[in-house]
Short mmCIF file of N, CA, C and O in Angstrom, two decimals:
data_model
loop_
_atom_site.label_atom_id
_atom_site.label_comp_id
_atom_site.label_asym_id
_atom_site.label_seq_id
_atom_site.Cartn_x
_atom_site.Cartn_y
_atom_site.Cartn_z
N UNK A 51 -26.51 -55.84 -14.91
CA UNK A 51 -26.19 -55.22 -16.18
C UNK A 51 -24.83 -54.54 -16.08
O UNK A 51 -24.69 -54.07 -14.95
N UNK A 52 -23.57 -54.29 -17.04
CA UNK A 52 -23.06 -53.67 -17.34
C UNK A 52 -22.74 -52.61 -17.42
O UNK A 52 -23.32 -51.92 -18.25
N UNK A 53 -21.62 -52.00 -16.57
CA UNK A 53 -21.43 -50.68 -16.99
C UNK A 53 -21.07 -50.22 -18.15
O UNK A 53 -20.00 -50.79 -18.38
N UNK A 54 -21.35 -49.45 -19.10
CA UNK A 54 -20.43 -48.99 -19.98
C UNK A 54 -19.94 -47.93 -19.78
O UNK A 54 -20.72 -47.14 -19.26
N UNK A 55 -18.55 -47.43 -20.05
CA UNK A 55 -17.84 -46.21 -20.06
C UNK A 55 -17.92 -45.96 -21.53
O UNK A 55 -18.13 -46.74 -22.45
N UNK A 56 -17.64 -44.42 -21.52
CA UNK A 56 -17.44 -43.77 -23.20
C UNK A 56 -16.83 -44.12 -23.41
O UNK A 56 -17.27 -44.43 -24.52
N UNK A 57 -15.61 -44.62 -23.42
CA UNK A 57 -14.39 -45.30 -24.40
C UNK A 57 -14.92 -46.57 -24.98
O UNK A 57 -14.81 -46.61 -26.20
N UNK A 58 -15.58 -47.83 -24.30
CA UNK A 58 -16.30 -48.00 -25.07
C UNK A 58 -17.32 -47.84 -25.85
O UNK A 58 -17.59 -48.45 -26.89
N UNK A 59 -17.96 -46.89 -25.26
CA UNK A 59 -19.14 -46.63 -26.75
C UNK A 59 -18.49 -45.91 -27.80
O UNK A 59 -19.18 -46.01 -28.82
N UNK A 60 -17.27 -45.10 -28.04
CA UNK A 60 -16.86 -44.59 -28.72
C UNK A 60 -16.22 -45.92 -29.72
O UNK A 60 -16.17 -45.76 -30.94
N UNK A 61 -15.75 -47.24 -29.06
CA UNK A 61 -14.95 -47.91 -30.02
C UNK A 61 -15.97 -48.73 -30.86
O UNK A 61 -15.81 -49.03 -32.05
N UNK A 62 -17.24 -49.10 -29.92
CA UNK A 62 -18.56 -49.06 -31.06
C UNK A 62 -19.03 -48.05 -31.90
O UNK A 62 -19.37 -48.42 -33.03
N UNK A 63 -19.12 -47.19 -31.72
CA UNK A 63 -19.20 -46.08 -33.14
C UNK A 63 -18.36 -45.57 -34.37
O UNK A 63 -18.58 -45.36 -35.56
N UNK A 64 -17.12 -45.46 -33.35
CA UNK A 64 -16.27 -45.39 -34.43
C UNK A 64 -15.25 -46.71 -34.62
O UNK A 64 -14.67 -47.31 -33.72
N UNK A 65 -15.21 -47.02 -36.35
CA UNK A 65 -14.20 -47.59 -36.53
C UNK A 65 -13.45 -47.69 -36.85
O UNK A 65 -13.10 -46.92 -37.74
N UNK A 66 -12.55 -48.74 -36.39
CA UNK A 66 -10.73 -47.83 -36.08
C UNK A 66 -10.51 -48.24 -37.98
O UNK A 66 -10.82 -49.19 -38.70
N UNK A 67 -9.89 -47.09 -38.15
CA UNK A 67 -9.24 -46.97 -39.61
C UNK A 67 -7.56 -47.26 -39.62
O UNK A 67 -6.76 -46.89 -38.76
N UNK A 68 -7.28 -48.03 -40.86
CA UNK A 68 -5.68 -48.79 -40.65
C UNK A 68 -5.47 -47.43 -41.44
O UNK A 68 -6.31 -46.66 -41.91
N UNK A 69 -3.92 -47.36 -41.43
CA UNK A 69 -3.06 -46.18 -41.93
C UNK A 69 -1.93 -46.78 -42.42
O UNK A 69 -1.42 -47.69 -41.77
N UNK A 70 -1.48 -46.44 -43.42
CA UNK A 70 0.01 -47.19 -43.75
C UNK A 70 0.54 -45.74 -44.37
O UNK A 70 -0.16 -45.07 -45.13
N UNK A 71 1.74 -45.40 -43.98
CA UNK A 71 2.63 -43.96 -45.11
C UNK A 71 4.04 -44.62 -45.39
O UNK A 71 4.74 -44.98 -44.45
N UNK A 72 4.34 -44.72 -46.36
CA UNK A 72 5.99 -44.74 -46.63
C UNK A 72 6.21 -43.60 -47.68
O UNK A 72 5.40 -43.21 -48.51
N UNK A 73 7.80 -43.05 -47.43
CA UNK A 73 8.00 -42.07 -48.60
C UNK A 73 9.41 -42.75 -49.37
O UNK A 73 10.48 -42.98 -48.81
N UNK A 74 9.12 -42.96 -50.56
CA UNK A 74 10.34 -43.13 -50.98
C UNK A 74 10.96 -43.08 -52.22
O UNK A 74 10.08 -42.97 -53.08
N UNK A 75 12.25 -43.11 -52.79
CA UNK A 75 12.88 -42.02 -53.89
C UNK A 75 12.06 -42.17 -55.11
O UNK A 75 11.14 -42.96 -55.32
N UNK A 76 12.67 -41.09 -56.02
CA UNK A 76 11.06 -41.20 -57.12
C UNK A 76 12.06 -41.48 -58.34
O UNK A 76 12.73 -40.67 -58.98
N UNK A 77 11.94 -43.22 -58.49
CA UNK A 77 12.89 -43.66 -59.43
C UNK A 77 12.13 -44.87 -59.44
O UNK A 77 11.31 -45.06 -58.55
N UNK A 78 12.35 -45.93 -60.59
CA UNK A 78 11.87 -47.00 -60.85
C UNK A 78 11.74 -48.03 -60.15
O UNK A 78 10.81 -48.83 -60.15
N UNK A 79 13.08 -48.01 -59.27
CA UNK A 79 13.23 -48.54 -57.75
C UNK A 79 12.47 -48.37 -56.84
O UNK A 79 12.07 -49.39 -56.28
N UNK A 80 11.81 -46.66 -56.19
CA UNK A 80 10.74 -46.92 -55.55
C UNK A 80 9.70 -46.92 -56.23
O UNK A 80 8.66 -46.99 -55.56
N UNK A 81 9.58 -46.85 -57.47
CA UNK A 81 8.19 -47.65 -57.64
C UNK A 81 7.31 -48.91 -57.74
O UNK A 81 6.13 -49.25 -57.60
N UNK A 82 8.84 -49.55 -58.15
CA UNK A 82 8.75 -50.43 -57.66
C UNK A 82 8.69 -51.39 -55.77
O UNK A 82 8.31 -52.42 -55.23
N UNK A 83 9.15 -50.49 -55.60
CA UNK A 83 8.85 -50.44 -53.87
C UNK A 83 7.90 -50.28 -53.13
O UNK A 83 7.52 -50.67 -52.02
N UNK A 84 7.56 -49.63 -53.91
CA UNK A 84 5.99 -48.86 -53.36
C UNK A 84 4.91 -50.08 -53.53
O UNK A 84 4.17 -50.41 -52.60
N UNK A 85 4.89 -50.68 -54.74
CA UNK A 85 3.85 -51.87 -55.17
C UNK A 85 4.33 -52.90 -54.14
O UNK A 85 3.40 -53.23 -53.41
N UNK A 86 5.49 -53.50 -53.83
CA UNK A 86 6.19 -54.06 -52.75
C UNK A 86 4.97 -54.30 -51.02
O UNK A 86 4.15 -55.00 -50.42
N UNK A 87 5.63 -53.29 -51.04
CA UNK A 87 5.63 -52.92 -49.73
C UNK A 87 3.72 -52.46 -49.32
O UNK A 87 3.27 -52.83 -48.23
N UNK A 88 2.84 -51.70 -50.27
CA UNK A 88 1.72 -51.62 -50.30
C UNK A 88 1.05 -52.95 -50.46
O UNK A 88 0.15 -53.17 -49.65
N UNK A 89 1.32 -53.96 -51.42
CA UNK A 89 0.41 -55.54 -51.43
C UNK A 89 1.10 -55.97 -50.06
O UNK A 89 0.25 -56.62 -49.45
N UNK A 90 1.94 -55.92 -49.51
CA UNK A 90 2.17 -56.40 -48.22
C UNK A 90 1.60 -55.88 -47.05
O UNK A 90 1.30 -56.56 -46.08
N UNK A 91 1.43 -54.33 -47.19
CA UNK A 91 0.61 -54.11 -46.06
C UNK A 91 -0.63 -54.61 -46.21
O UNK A 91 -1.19 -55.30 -45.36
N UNK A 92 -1.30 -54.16 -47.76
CA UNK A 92 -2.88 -54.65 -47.37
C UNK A 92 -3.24 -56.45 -47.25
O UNK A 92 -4.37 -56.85 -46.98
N UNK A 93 -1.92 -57.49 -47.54
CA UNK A 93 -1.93 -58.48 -47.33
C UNK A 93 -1.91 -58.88 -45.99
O UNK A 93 -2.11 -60.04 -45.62
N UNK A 94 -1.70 -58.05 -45.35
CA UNK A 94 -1.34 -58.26 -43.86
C UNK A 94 -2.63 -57.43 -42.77
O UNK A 94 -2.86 -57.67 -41.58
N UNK A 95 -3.18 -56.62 -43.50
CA UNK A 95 -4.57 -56.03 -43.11
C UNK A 95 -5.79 -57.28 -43.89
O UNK A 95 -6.98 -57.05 -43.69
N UNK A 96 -5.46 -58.40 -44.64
CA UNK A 96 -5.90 -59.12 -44.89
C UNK A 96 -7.35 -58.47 -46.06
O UNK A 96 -8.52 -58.79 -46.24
N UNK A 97 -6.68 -57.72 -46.48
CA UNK A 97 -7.56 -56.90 -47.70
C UNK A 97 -7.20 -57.14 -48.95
O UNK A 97 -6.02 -57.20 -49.30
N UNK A 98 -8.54 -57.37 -50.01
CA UNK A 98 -7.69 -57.62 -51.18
C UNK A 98 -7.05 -57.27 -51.47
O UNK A 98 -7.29 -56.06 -51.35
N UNK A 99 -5.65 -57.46 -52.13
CA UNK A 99 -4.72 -56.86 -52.93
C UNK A 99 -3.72 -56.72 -54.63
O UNK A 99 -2.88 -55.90 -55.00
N UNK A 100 -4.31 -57.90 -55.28
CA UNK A 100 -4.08 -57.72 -56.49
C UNK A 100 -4.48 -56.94 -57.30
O UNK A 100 -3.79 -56.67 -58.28
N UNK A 101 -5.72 -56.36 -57.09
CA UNK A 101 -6.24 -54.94 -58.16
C UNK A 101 -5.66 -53.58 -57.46
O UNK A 101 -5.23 -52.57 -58.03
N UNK A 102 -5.75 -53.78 -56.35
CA UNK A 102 -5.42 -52.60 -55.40
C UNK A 102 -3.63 -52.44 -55.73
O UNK A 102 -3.18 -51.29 -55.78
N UNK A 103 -2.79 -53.48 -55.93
CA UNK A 103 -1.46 -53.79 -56.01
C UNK A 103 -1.31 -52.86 -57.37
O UNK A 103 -0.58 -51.87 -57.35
N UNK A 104 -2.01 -53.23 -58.48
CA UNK A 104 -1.96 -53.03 -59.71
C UNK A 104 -1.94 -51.54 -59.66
O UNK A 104 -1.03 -51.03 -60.32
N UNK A 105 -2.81 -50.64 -58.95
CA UNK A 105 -3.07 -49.18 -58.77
C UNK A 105 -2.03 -48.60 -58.03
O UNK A 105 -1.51 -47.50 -58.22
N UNK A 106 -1.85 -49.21 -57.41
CA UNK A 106 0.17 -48.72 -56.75
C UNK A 106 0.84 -48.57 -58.17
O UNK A 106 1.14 -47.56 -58.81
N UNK A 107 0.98 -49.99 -58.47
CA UNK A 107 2.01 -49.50 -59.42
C UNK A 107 1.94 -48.64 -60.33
O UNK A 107 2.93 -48.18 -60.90
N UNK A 108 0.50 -48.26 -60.63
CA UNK A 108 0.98 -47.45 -61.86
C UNK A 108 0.49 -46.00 -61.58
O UNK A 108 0.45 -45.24 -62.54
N UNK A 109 -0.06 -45.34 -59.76
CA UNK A 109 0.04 -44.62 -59.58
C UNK A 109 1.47 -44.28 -58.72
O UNK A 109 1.35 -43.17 -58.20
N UNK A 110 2.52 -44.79 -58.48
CA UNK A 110 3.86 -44.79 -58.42
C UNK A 110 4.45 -44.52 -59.63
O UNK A 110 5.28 -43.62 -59.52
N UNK A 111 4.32 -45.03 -60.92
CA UNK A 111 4.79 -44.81 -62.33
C UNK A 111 4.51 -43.79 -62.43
O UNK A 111 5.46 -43.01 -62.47
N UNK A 112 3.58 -43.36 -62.49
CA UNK A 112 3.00 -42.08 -62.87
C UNK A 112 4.44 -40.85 -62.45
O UNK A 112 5.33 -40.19 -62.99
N UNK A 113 3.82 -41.16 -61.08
CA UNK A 113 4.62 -40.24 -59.37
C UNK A 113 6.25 -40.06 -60.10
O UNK A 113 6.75 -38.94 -60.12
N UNK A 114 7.08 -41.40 -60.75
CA UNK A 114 8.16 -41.19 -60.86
C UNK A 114 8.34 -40.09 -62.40
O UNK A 114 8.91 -39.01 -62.52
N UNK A 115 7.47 -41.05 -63.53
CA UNK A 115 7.46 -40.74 -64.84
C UNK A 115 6.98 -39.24 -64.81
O UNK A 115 7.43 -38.67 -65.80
N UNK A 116 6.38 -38.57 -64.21
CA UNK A 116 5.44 -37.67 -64.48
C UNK A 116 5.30 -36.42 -63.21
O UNK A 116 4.76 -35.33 -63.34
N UNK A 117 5.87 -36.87 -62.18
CA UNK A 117 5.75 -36.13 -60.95
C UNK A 117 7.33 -35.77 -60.41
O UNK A 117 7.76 -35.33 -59.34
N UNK A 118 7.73 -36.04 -61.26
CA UNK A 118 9.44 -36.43 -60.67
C UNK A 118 9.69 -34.85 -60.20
O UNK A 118 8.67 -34.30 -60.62
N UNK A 119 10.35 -34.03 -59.68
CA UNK A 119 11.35 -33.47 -59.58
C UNK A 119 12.80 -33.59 -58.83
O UNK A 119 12.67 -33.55 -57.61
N UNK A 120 13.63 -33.68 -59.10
CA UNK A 120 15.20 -33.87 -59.20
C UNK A 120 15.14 -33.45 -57.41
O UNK A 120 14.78 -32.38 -56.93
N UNK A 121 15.58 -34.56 -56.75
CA UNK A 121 16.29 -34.20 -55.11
C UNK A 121 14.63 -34.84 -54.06
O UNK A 121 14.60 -35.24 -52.90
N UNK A 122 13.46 -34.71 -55.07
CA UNK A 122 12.27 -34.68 -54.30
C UNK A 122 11.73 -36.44 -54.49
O UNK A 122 11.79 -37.15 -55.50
N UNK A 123 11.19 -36.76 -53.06
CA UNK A 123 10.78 -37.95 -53.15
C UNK A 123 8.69 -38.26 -53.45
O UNK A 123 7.80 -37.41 -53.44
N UNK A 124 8.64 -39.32 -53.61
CA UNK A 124 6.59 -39.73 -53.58
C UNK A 124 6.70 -40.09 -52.17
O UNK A 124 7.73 -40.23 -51.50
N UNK A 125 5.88 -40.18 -51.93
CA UNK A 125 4.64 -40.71 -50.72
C UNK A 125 3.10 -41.36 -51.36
O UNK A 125 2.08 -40.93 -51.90
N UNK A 126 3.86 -43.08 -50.76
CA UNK A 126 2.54 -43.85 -50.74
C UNK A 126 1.50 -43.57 -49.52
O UNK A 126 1.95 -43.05 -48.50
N UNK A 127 0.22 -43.89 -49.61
CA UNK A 127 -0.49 -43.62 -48.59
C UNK A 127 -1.52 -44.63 -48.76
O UNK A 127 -2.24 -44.66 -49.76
N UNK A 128 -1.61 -45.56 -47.69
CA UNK A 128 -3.34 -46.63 -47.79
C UNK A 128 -3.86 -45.79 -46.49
O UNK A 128 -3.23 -45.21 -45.60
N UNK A 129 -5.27 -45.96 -46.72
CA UNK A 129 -6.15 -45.87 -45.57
C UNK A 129 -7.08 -47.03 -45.87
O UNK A 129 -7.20 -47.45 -47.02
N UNK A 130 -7.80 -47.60 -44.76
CA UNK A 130 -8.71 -48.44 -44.87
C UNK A 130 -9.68 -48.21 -43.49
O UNK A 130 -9.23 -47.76 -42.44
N UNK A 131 -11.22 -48.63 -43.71
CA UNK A 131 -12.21 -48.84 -42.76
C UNK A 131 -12.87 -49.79 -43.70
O UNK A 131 -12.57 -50.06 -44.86
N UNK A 132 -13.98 -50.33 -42.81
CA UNK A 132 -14.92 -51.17 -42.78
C UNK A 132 -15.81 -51.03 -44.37
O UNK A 132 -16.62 -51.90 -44.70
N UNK A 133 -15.57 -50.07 -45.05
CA UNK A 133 -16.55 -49.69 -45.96
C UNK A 133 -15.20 -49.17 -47.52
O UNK A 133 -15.44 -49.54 -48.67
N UNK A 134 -14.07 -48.41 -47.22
CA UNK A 134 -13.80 -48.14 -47.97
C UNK A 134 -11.85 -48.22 -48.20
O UNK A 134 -11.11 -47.66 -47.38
N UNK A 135 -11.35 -48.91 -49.28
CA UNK A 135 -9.69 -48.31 -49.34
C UNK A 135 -9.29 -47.52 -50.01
O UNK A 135 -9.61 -47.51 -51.20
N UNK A 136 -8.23 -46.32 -49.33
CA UNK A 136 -8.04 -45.70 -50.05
C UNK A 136 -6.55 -45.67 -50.60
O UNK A 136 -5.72 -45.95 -49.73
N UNK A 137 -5.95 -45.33 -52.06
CA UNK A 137 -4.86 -45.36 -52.10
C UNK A 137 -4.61 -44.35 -52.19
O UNK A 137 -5.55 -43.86 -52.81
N UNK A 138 -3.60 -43.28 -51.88
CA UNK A 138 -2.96 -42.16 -52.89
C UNK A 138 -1.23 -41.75 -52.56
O UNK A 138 -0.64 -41.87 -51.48
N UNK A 139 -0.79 -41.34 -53.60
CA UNK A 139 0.40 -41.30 -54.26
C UNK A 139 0.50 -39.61 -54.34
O UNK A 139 -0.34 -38.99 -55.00
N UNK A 140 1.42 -39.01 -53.71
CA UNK A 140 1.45 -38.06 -53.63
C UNK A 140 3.25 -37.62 -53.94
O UNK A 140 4.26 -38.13 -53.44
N UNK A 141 3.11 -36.41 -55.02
CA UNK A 141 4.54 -36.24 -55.93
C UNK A 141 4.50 -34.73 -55.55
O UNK A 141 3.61 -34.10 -54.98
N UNK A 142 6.10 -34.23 -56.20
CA UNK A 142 6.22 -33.07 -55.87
C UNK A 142 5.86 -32.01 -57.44
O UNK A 142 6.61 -31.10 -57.81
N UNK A 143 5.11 -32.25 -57.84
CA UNK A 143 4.31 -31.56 -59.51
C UNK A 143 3.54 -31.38 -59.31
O UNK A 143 3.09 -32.47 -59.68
N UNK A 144 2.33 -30.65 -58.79
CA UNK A 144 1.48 -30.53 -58.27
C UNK A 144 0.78 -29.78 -59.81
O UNK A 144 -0.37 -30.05 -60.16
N UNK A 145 1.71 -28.79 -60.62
CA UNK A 145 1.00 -28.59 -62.28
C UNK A 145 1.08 -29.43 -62.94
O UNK A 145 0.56 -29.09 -64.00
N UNK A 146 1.56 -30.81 -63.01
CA UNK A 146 1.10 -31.42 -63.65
C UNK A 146 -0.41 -32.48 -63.50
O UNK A 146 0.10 -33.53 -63.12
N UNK A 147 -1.20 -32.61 -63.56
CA UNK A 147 -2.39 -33.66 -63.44
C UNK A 147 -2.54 -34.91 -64.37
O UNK A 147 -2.46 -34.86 -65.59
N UNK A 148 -2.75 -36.01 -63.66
CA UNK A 148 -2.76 -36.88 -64.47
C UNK A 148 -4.23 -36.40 -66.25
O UNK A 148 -4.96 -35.41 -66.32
N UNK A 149 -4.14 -37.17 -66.95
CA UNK A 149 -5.40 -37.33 -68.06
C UNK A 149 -5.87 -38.05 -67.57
O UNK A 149 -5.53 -39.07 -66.98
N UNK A 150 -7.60 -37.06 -68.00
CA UNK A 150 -8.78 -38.67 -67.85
C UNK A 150 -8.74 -39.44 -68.73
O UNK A 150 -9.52 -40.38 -68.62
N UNK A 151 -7.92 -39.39 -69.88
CA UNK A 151 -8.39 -40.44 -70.81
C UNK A 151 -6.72 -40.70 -71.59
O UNK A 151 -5.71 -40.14 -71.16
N UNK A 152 -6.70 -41.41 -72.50
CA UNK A 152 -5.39 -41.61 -73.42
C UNK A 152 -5.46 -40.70 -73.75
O UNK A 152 -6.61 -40.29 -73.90
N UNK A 153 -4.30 -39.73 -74.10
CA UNK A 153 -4.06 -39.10 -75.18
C UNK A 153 -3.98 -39.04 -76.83
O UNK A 153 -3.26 -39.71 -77.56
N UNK A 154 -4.85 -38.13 -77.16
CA UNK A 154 -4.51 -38.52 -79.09
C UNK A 154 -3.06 -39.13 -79.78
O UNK A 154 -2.86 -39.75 -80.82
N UNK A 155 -2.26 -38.69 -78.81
CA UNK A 155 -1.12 -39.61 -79.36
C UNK A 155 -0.62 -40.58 -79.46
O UNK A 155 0.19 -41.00 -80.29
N UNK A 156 -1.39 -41.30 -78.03
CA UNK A 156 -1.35 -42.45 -77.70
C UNK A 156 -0.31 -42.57 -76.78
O UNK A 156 -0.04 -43.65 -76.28
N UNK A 157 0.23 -41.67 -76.56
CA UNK A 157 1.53 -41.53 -75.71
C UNK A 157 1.51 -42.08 -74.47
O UNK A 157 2.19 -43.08 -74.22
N UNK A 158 0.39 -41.23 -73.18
CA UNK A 158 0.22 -41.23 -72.29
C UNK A 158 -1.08 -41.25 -72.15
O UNK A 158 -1.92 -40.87 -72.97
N UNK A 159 -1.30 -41.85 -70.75
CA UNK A 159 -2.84 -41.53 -69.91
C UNK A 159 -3.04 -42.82 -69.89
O UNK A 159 -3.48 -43.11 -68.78
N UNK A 160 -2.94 -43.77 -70.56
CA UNK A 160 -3.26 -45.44 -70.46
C UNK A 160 -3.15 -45.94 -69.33
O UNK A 160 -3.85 -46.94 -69.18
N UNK A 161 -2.36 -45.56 -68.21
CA UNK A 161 -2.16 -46.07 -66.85
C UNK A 161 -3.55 -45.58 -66.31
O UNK A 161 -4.31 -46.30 -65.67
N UNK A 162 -3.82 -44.26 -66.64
CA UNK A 162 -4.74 -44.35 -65.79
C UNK A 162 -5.81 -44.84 -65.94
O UNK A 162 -6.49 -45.07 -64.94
N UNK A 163 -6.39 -45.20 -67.53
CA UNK A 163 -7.32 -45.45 -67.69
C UNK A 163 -7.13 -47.17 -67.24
O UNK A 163 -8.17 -47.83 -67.28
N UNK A 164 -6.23 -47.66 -66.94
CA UNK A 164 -6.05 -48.86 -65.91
C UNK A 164 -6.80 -49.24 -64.25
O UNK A 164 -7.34 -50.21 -63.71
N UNK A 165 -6.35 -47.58 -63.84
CA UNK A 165 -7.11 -46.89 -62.44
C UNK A 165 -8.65 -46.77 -62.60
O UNK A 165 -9.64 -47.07 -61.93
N UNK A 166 -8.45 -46.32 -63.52
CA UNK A 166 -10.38 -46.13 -63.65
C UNK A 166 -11.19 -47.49 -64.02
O UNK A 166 -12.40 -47.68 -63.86
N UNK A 167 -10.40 -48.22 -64.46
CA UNK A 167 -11.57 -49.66 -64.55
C UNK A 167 -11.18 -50.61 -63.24
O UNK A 167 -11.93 -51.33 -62.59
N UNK A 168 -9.90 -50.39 -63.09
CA UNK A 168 -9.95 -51.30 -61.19
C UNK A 168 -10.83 -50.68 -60.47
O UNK A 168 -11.94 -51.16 -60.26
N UNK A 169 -10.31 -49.12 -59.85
CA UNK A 169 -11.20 -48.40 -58.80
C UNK A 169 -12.43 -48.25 -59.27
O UNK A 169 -12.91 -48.38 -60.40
N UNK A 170 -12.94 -47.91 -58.05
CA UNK A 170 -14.32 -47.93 -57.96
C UNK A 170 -14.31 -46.01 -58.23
O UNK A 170 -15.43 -45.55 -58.43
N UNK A 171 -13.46 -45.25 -58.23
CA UNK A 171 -13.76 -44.03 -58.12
C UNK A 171 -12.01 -43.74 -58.06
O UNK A 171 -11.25 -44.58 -57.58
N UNK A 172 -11.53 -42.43 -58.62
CA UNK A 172 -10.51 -42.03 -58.15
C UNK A 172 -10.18 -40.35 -58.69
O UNK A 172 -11.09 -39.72 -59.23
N UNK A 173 -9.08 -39.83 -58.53
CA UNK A 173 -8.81 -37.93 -58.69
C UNK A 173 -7.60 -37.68 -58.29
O UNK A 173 -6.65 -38.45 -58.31
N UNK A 174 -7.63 -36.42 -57.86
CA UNK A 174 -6.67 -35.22 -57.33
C UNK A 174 -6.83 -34.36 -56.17
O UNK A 174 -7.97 -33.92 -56.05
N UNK A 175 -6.12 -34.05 -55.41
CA UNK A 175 -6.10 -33.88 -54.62
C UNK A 175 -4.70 -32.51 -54.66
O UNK A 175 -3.57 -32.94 -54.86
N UNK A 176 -4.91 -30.72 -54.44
CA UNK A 176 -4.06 -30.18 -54.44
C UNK A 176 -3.43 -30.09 -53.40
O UNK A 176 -4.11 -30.22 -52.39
N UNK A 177 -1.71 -29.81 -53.18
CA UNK A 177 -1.29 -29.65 -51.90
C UNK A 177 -0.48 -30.42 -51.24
O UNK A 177 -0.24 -31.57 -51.60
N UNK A 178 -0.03 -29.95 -50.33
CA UNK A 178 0.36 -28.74 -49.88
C UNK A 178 1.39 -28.33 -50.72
O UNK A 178 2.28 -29.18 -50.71
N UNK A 179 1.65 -27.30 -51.50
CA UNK A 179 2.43 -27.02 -52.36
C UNK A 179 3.81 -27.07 -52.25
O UNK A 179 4.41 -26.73 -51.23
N UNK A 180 4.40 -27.50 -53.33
CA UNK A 180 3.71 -27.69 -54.29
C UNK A 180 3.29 -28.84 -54.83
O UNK A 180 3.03 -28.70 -56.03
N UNK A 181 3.11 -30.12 -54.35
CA UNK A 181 2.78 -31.07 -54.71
C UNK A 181 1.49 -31.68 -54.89
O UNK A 181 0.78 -30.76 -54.48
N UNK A 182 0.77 -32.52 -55.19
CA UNK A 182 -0.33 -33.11 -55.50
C UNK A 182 -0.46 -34.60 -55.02
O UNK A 182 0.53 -35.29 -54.76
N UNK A 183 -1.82 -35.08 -54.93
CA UNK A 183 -1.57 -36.43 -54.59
C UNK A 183 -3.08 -37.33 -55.81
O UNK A 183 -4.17 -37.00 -56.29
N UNK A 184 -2.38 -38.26 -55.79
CA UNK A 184 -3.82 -38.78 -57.05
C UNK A 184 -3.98 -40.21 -56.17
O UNK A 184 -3.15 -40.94 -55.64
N UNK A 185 -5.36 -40.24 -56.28
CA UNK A 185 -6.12 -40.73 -55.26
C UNK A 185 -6.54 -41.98 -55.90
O UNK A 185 -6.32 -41.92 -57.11
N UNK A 186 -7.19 -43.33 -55.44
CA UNK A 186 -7.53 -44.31 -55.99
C UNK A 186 -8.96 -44.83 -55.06
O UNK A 186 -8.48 -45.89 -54.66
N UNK A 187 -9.84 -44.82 -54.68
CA UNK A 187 -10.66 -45.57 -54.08
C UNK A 187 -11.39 -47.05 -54.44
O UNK A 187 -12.01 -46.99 -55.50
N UNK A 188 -11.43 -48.38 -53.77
CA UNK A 188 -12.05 -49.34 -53.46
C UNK A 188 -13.18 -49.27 -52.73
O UNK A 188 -13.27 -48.62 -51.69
N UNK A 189 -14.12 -49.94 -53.27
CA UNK A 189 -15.59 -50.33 -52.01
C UNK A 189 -15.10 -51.74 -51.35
O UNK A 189 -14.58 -52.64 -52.01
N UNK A 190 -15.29 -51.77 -50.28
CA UNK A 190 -14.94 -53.35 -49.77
C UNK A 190 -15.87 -53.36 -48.86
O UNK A 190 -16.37 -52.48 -48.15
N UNK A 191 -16.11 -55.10 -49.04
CA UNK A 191 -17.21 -55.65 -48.40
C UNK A 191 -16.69 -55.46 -46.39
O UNK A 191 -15.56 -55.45 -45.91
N UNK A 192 -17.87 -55.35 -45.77
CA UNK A 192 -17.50 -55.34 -44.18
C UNK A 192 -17.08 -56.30 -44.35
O UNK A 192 -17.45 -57.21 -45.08
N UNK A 193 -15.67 -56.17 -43.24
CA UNK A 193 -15.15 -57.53 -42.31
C UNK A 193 -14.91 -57.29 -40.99
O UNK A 193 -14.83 -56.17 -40.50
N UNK A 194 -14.75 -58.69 -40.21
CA UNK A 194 -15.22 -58.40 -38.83
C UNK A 194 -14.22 -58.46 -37.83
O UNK A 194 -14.51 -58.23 -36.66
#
């Protein structure tokens, strides 16, 4: 029989979670960058990415349209495990919050209500000040 050491039983229990961070300027350019560069990572983590792609972009829009301040950049962020992806987009507005719903004017909030029928779940997140980050979650099937 086999020895096992804790390092392996630890890499059976826990599983390893992918990480992706880029930060970059908060203009149409990186938001467009951000959708870029995010369907490529999770294309390359071999995770779906066209609905997940779609939630970049328009939690990057948001980040530029809505989170902007003058000199300050966004931060994309994926996480992934076996069970769940996460996206979030983190700006330097931390008073502003996205809407749960359209606005009566019709103005704004439609992106997100974009987020809410892709994701499976998504929010806010305060911090570290003064900024905020708005969050997107996927359920994904195990892969091996």
């Amino acid at each position: 029989m086999r020895a096992t050491t804790l390092s392996h039983v630890n890499q059976q229990i826990v599983e390893p979670k992918l990480l992706f961070r880029v930060q970059l300027s908060a203009t149409r350019r990186g938001a467009r960058l951000a959708r870029l560069l995010g369907t490529e990572q999770l294309r390359s983590w071999g995770l779906p990415f066209e609905e997940p792609g779609q939630v970049i972009a328009e939690l990057a829009a948001n980040a530029v349209s809505h989170g902007r301040v003058r000199g300050r950049d966004f931060r994309l962020g994926l996480a992934a495990d076996a069970d769940t992806l996460c996206i979030g987009v983190t700006d330097a507005r931390g008073d502003r919050l996205p809407f749960q719903r359209a606005a009566a004017d019709g103005e704004s909030g439609h992106g997100m209500i974009i987020v809410g029928a892709l994701a499976n779940r998504w929010g806010t997140a305060p911090g570290p000040f003064p900024c905020k980050t708005v969050w997107a979650e996927f359920d994904l099937p195990m892969w091996g």
